Short mmCIF file of C-alpha atoms in Angstrom, two decimals:
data_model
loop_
_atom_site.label_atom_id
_atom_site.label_comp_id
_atom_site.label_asym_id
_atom_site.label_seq_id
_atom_site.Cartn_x
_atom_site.Cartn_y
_atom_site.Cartn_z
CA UNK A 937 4.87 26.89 7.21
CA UNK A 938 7.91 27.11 5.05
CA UNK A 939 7.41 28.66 1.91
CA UNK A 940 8.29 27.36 -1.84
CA UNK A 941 10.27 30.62 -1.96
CA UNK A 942 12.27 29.86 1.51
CA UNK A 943 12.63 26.08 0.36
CA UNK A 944 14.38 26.61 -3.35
CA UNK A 945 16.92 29.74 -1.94
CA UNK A 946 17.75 28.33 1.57
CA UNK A 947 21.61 27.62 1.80
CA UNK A 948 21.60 24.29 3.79
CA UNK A 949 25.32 23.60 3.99
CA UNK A 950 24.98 26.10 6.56
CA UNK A 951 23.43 22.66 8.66
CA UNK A 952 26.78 21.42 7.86
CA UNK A 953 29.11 24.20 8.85
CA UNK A 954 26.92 24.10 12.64
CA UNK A 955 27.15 20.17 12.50
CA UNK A 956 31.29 20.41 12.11
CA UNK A 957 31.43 22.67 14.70
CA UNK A 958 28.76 21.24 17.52
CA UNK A 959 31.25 17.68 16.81
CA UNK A 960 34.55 20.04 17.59
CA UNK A 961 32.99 21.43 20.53
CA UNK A 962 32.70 17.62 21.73
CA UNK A 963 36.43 17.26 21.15
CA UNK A 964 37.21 20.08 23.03
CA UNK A 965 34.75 18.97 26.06
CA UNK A 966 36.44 16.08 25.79
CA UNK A 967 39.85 17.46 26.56
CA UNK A 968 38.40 19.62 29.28
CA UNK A 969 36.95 16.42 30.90
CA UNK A 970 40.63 14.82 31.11
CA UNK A 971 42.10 17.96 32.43
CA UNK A 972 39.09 18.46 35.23
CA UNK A 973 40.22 14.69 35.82
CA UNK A 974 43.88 14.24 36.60
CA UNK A 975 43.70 17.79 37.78
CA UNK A 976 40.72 18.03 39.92
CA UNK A 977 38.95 14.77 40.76
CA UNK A 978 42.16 13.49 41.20
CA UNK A 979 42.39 14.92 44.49
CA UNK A 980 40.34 12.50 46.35
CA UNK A 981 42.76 9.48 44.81
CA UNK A 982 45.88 10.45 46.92
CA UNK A 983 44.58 9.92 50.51
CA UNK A 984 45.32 13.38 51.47
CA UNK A 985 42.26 14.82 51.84
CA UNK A 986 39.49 13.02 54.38
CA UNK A 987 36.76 13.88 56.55
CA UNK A 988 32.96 15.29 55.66
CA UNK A 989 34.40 17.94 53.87
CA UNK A 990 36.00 15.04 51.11
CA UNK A 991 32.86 13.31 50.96
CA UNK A 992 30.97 16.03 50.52
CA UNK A 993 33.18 17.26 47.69
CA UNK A 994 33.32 13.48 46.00
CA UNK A 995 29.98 14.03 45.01
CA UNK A 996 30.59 17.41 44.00
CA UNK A 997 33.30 16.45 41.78
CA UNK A 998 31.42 13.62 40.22
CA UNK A 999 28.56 15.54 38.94
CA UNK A 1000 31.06 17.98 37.33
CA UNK A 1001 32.72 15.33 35.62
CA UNK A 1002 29.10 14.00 34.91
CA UNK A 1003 27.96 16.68 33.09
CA UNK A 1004 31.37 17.12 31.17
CA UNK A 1005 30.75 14.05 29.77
CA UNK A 1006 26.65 14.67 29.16
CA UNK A 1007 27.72 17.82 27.37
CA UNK A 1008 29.82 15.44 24.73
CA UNK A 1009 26.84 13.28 24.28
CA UNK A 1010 24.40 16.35 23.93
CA UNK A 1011 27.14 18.04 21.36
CA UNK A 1012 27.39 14.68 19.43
CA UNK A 1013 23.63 14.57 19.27
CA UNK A 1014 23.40 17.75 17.98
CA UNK A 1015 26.03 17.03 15.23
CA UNK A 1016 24.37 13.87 14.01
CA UNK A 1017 20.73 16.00 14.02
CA UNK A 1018 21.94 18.72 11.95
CA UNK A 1019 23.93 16.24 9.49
CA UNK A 1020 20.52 14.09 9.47
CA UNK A 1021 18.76 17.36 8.81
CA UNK A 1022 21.15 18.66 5.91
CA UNK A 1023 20.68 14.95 3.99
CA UNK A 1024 17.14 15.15 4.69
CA UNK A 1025 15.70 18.15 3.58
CA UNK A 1026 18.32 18.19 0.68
CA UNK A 1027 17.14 15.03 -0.91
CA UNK A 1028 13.30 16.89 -0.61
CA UNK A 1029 14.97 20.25 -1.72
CA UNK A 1030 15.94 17.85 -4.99
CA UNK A 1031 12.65 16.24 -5.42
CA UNK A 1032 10.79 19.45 -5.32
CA UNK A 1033 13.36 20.66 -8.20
CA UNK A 1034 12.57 17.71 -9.91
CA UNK A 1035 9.06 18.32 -9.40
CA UNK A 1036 9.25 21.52 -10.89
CA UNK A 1037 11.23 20.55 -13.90
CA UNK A 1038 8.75 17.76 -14.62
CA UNK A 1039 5.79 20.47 -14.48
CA UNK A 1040 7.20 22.55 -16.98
CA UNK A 1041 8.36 19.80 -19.33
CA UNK A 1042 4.60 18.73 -19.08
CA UNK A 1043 3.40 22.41 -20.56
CA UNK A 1044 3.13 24.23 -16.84
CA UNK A 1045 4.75 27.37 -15.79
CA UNK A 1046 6.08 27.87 -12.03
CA UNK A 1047 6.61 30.83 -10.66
CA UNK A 1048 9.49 32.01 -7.81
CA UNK A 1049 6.85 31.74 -5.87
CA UNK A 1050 5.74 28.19 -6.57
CA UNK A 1051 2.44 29.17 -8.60
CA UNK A 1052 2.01 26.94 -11.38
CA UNK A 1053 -0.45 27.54 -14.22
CA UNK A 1054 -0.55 26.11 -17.40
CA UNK A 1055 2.00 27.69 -19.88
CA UNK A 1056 -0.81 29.11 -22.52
CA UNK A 1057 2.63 30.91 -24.20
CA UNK A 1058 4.15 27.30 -25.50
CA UNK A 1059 0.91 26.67 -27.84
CA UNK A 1060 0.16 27.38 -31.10
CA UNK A 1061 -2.77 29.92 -33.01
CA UNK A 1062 -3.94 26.56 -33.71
CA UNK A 1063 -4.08 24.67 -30.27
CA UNK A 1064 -4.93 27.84 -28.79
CA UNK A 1065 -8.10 28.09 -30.83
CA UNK A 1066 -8.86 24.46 -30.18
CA UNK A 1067 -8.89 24.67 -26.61
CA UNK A 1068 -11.37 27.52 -26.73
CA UNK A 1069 -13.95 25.39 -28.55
CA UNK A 1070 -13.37 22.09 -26.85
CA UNK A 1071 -14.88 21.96 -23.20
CA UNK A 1072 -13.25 18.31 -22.65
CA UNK A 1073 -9.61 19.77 -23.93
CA UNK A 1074 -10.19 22.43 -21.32
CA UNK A 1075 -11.14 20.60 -18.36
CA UNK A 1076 -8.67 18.24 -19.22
CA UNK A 1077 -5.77 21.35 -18.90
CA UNK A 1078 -7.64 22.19 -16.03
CA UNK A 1079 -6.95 18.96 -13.95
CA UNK A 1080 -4.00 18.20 -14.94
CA UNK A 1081 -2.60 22.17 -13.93
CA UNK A 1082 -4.21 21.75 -10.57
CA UNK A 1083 -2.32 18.19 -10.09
CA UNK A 1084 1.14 19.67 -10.88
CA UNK A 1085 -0.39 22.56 -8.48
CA UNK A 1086 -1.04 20.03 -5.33
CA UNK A 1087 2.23 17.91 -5.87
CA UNK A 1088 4.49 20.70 -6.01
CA UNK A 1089 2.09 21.43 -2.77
CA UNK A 1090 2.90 18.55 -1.51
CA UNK A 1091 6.74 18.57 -1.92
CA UNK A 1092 6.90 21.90 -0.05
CA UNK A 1093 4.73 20.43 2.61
CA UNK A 1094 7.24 17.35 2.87
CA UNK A 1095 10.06 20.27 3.22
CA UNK A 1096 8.33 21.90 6.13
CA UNK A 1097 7.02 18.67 8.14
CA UNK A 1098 11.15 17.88 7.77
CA UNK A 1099 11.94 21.40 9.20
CA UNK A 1100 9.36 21.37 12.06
CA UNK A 1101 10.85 17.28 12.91
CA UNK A 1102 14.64 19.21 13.09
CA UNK A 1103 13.48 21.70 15.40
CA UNK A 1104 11.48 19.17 17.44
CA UNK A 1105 14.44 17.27 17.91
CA UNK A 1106 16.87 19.64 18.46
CA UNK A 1107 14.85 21.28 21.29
CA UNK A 1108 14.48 17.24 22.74
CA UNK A 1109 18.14 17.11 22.70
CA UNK A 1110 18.54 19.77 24.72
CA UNK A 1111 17.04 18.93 27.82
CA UNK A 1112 18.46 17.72 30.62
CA UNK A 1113 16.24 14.37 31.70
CA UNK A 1114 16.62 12.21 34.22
CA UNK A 1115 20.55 11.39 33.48
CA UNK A 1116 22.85 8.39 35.64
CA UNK A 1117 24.86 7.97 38.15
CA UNK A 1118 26.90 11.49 39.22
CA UNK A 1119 24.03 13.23 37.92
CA UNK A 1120 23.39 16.35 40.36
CA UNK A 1121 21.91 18.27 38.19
CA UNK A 1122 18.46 16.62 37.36
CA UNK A 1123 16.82 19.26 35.05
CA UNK A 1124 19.44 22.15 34.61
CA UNK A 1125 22.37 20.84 33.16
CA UNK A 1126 23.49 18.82 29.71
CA UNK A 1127 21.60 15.80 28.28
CA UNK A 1128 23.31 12.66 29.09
CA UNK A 1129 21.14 10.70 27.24
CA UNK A 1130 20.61 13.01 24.24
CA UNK A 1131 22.54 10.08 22.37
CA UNK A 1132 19.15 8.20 22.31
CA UNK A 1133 17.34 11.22 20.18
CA UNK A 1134 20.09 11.19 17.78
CA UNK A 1135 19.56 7.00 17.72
CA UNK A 1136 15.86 7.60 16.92
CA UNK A 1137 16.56 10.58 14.55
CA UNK A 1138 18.92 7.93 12.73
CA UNK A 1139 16.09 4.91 12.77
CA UNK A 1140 13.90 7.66 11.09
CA UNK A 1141 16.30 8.15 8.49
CA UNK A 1142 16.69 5.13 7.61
CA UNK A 1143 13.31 4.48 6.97
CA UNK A 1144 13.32 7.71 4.55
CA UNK A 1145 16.06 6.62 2.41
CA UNK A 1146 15.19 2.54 2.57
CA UNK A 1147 12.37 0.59 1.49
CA UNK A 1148 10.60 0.37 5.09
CA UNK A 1149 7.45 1.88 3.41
CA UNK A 1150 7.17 -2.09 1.92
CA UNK A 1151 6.68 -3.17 5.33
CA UNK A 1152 3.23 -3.60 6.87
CA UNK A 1153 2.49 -1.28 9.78
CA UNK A 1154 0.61 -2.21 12.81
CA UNK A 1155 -3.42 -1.79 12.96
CA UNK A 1156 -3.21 -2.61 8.37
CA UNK A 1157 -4.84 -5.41 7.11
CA UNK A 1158 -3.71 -7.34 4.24
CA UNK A 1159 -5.64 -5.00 2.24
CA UNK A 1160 -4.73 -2.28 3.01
CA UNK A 1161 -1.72 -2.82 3.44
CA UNK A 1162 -1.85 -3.48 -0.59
CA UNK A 1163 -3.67 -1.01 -0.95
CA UNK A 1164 -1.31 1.40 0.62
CA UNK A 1165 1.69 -0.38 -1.56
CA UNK A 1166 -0.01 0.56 -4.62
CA UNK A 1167 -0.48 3.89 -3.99
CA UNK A 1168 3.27 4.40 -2.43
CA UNK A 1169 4.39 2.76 -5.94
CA UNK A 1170 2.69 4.82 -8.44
CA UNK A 1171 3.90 7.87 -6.38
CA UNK A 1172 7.14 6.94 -6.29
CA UNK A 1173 7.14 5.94 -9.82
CA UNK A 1174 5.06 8.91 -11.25
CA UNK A 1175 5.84 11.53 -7.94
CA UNK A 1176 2.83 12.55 -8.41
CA UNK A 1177 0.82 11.41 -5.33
CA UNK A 1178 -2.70 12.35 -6.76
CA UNK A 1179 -2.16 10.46 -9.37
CA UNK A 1180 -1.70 7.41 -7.41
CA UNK A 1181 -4.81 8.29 -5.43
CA UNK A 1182 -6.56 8.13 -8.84
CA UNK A 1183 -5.27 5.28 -10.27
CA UNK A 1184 -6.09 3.43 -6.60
CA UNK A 1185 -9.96 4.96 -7.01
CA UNK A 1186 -10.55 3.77 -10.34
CA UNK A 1187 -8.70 0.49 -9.28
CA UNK A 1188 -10.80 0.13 -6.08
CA UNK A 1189 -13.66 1.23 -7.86
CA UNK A 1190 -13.28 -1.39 -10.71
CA UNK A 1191 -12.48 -4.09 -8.42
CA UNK A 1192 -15.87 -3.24 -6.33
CA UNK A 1193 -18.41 -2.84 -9.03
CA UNK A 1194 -16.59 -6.66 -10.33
CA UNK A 1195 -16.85 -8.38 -7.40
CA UNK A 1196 -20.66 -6.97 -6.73
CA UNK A 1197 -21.52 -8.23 -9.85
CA UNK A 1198 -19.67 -11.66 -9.71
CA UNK A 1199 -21.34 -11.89 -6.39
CA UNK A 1200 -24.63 -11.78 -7.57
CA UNK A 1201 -24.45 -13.05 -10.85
CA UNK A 1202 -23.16 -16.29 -9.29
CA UNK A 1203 -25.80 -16.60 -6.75
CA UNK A 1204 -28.55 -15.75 -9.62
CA UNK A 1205 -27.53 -18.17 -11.96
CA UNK A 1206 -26.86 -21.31 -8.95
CA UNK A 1207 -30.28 -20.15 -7.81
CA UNK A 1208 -31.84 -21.03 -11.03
CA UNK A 1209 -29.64 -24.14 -11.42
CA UNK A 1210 -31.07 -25.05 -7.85
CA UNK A 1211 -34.79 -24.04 -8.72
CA UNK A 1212 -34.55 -26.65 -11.80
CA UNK A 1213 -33.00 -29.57 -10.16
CA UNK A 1214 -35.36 -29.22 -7.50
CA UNK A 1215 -38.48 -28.84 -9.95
CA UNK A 1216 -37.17 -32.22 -11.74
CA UNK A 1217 -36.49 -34.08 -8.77
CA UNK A 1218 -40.26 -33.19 -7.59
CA UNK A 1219 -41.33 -34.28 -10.77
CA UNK A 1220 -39.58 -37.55 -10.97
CA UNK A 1221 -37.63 -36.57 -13.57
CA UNK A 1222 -33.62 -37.20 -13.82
CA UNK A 1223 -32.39 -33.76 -12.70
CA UNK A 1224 -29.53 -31.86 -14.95
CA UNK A 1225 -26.22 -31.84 -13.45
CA UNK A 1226 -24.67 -29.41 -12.31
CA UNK A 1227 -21.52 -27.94 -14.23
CA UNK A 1228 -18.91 -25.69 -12.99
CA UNK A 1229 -18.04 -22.29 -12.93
CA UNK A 1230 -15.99 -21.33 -16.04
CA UNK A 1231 -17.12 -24.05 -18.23
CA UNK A 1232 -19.20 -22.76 -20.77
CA UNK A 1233 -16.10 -22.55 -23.53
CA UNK A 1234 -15.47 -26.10 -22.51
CA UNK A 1235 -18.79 -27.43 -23.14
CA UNK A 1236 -19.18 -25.44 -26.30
CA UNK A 1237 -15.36 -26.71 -27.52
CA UNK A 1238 -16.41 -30.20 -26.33
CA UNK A 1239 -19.73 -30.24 -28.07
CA UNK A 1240 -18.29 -28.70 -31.20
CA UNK A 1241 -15.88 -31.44 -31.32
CA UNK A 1242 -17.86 -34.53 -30.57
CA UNK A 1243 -20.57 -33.36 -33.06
CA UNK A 1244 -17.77 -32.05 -36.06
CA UNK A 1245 -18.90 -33.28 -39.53
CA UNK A 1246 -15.96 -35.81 -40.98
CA UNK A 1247 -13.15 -33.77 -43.07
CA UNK A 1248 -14.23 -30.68 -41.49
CA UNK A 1249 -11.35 -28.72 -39.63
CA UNK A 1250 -12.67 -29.21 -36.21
CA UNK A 1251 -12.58 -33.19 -37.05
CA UNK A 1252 -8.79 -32.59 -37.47
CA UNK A 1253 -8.19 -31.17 -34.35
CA UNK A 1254 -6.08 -33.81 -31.92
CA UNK A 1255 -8.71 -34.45 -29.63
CA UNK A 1256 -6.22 -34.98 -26.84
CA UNK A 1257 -4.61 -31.54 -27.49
CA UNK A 1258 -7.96 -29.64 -27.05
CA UNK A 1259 -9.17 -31.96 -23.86
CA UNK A 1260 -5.53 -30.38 -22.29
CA UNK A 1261 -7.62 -27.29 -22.28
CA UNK A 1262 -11.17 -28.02 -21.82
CA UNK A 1263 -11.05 -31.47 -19.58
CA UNK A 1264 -11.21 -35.05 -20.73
CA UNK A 1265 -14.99 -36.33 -20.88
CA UNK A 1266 -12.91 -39.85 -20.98
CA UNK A 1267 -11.17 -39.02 -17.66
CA UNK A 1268 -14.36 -37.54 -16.38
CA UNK A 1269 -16.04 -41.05 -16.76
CA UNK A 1270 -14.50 -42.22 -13.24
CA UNK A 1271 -16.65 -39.95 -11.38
CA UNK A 1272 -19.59 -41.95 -12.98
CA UNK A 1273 -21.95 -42.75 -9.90
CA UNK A 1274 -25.68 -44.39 -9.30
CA UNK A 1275 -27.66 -40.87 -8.92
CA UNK A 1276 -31.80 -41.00 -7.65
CA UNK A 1277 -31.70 -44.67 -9.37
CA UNK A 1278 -29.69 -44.13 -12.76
CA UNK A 1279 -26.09 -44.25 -13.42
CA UNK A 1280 -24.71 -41.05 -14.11
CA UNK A 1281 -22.09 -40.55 -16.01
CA UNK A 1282 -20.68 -36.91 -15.91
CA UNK A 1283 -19.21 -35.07 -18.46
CA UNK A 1284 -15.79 -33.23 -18.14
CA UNK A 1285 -17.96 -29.96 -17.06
CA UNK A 1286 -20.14 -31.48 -15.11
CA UNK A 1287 -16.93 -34.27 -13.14
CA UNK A 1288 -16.58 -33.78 -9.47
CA UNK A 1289 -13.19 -34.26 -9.05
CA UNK A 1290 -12.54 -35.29 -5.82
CA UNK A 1291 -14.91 -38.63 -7.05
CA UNK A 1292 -12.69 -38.76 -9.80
CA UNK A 1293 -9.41 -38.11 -7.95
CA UNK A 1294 -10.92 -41.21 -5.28
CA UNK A 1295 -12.04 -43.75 -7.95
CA UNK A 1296 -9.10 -42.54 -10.83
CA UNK A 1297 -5.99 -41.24 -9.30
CA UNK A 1298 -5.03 -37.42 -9.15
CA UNK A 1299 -3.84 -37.55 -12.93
CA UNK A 1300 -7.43 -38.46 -14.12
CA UNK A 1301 -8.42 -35.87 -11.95
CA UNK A 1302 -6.32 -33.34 -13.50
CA UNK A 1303 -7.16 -34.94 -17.30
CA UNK A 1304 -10.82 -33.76 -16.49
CA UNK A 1305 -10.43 -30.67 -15.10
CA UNK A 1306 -7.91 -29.47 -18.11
CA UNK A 1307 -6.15 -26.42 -17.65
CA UNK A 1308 -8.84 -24.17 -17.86
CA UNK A 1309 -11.03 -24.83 -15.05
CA UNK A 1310 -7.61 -26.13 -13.22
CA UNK A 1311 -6.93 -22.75 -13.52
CA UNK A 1312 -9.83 -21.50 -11.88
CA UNK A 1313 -9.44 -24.10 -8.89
CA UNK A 1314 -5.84 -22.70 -8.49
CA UNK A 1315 -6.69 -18.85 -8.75
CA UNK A 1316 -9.93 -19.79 -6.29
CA UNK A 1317 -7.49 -21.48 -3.42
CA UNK A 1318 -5.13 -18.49 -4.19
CA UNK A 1319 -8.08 -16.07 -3.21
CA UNK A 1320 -9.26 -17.64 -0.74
CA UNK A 1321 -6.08 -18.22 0.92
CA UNK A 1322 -5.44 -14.51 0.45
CA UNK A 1323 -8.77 -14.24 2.19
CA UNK A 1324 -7.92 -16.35 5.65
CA UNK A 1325 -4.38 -14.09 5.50
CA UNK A 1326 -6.18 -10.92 5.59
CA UNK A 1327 -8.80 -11.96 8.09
CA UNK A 1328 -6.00 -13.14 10.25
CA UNK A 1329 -4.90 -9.41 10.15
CA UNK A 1330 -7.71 -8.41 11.87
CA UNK A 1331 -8.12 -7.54 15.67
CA UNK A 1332 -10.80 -6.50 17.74
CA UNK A 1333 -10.27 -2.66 17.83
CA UNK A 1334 -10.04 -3.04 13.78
CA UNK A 1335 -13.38 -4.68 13.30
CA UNK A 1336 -15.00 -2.14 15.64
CA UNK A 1337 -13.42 0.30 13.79
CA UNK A 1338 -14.71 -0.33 10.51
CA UNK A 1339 -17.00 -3.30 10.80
CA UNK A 1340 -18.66 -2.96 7.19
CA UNK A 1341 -15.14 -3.55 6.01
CA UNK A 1342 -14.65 -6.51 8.09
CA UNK A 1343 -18.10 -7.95 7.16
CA UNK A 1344 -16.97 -7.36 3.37
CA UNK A 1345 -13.68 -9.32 3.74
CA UNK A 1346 -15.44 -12.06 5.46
CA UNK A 1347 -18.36 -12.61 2.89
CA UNK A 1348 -15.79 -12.16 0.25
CA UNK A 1349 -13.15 -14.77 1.76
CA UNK A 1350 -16.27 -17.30 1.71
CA UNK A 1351 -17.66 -16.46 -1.46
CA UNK A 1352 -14.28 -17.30 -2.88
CA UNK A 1353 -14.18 -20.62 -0.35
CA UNK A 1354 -17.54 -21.68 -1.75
CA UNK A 1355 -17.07 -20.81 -5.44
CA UNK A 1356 -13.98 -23.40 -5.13
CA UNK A 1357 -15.65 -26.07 -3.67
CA UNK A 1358 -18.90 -25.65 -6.59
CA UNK A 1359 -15.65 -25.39 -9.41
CA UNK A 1360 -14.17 -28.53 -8.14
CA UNK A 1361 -17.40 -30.14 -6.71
CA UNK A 1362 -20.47 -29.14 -8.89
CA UNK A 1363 -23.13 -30.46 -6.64
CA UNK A 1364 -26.19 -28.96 -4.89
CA UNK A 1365 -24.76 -28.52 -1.87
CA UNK A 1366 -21.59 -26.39 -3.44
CA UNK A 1367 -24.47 -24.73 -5.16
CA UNK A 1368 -26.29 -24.18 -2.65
CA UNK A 1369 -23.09 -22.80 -0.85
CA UNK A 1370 -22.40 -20.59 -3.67
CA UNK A 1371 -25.86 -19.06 -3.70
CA UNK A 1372 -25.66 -18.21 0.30
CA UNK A 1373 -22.20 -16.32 0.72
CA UNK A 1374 -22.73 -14.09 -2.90
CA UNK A 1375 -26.01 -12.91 -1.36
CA UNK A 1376 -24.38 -12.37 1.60
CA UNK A 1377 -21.04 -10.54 0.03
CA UNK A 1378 -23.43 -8.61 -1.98
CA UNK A 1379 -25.12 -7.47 0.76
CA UNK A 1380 -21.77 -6.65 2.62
CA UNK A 1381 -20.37 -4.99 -0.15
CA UNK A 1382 -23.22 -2.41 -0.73
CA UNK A 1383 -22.90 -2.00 3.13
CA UNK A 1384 -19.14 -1.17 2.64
CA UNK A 1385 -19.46 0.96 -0.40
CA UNK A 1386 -23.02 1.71 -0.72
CA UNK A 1387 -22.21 5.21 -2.30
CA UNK A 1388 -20.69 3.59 -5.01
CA UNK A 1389 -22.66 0.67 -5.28
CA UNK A 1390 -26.38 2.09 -3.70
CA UNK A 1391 -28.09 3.33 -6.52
CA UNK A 1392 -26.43 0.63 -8.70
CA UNK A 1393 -24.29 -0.42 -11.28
CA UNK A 1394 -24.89 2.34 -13.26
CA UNK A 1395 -23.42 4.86 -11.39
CA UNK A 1396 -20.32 3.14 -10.23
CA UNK A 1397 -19.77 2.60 -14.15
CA UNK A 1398 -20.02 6.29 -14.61
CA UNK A 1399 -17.97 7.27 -12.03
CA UNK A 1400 -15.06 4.50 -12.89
CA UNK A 1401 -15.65 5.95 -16.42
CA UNK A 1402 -14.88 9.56 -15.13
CA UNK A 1403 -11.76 8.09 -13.42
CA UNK A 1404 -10.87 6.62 -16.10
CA UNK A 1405 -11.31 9.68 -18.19
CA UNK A 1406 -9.67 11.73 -15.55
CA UNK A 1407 -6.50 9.50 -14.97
CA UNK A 1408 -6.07 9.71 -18.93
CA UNK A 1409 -5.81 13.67 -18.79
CA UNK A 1410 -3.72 13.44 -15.46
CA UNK A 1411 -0.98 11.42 -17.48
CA UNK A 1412 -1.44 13.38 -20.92
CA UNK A 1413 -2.85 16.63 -20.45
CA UNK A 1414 -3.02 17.23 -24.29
CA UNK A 1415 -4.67 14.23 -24.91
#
């Protein structure tokens, strides 16, 4: 493996100087080829020369000219390698300068040799005396010397894998395959179709200098193909690839521990909704309606409002202005409906608005809704059709792969399905719904990350507090 040493004091114009000439020696193949030719080849075109002897030497003749012509492509193909080679591990050459330049500006030191340690020289009596009596200062030194450490690691790496692709390439290039028509040679002569390295070489390039690393790849779901984005982003952004692997932790991490506990917090509180209605219908009594996810502000706005004492400033409030927010209970009186012998009339928490929509028009059904809970309908859909687009993503080898992660996506993509249908239809059934897939995507997701999640809450809150902590020295490492 290359060296940091090797990487920083190698000349590579030299590539260049070898590229020039491998594309001269072409042009002079080239001119050998026409010679050979009118010269040589040319024999057979006069009608001088026939018999078994001719044909024999037709063939003859051809395969020379072949590989004239092979050794052009193979000299071409070497010419386009090197040149490939020179941009490529220049550009790396540059970010691992970079690299370096950004470690010192952030309080490192970096050796000839690459070794970077933290630069104890630049600090103060003061600072100096502070990090000795301050474990979290130290630690916090500490990782951020060993990140500089593993991307400069990394860039070096990236120099070598380069290198070792050049060599691979040029030792392709360079053997003679299977070739075309006049080939005699199969094996032991030029490369005739050394032009198709150089092609793929070029492709390859491409991809290095373009954005193809925002394209999904084959066998990536949705998710982690967004997953993957995020981390490519912050690297590119930062260059510091652990970083990015941190900041996707914590945000993975964060995400989990949310959804676990949206998961079950929904199910536990529909359960009890479900345990009620069921206890008053048993009873006889007229069961409490159901009211949708994300509507507690709007009942307590509503309330606040109907029951406002005249002169007070909640009295002065346009009512109209505040139902744009929290839902019209006026609109929400078109999903009135006869319910276990009473007419029910719903408030704007409690509307189903697809009776609404049915019985009122779409506008009524949007007046009830207001815009928050209309948001919540919108960001539910948006989930869940983000859901069905992952899923779709999905093939048999995949799920076998990693079916925990599978069975997480699934139970998550109906969770979101079901949560919809309860925040536009609050009914028992939605409920009911809603209770069944959280269990279920709870389960799922301490399947999927049950060393996060296992032992509970508590722990994935102290490890996402660790990232947290840890991210915060990564970018500041005097903070």
């Amino acid at each position: 493996m290359l060296t940091y040493q090797e990487v920083m004091t190698t000349d590579y114009g030299r590539l260049l100087t070898a590229a020039d000439r491998w594309q001269s020696m072409a042009e002079q193949i080239h001119k050998v080829e026409g010679r050979y030719r009118d010269s040589v080849q040319k024999i057979h075109t006069t009608g001088n020369w026939i018999g078994l002897s001719s044909t024999a030497s037709s063939t003859n003749f051809a395969a020379t000219r072949y590989e004239y012509q092979a050794a052009q492509t193979q000299a071409k193909a070497t010419a386009t390698l090197l040149r490939n080679g020179h941009q490529q591990l220049t550009e790396l050459k540059k970010k691992l300068e970079d690299a370096r330049a950004d470690a010192v500006k952030a309080g490192m030191s970096v050796s000839g040799q690459g070794v970077v340690a933290f630069d104890y020289d630049k600090l103060s009596a003061a600072e100096k005396n502070a990090m000795r009596h301050d474990p979290d200062y130290l630690r916090s030194v500490k990782t951020a010397e060993e990140s500089w450490r593993e991307y400069i690691k990394e860039c070096v790496k990236a120099v070598d894998e380069a290198d070792q692709d050049l060599r691979k390439d040029l030792e392709a290039v360079v053997k003679d395959g299977s070739g075309g028509k006049g080939d005699g040679t199969l094996g032991t002569g030029f490369n005739g179709q050394a032009g198709a390295v150089a092609k793929a070489d070029d492709a390859q390039k491409q991809e290095r200098l373009d954005l193809a690393w925002l394209k999904k790849r084959d066998n990536e779901t949705l998710d982690d193909y967004m997953e993957r984005l995020q981390k490519e982003g912050v690297t590119r952004l930062t260059g510091n690839p652990k970083l990015a692997e941190l900041v996707s932790n914590v945000s993975k991490g964060t995400a989990t521990a949310g959804a676990f506990a949206a998961a079950l917090t929904a199910a536990g509180m529909n359960s009890w909704k479900l345990s009620k209605y069921f206890k008053d219908v048993k009873a006889g009594n007229f069961p409490k309606a159901f009211t949708a996810p994300g509507t507690l502000m709007s009942r307590e706005a509503n309330a606040r409002l109907a029951g406002a004492a005249p002169g007070s400033l909640m009295s002065k409030l346009p009512p109209n202005v505040a139902a744009v927010f929290t839902g019209s209970d006026e609109a929400a009186m078109w999903g009135g409906k006869m319910q276990n012998g009473r007419f029910f009339m719903p408030t704007a928490a409690e509307a189903n608005l697809v009776t609404v929509a049915r019985q009122g028009g779409a506008m009524n059904a949007m007046k009830a809704a207001g815009a928050l809970r209309g948001l919540g309908v919108v960001g539910g859909v948006a989930a869940t059709a983000y859901g069905m687009a992952n899923l779709a993503t999905y093939d048999t080898d995949m799920i076998k792969k990693d079916p925990a992660k599978f069975a997480t996506d699934l139970t998550g993509t109906a969770f979101s399905a079901s949560m919809t249908a309860l925040t536009v239809a609050p009914t028992p059934v939605t409920a009911a719904l809603a209770v069944g897939t959280g269990v279920a995507y709870g389960a799922a997701l301490i399947w999927d990350n049950h060393e996060a999640i296992g032992k509970g809450l508590e722990k994935a809150g102290d490890s996402l507090a660790s990232g947290a902590k840890k991210l915060g020295s990564a970018l500041n490492p005097f903070d």
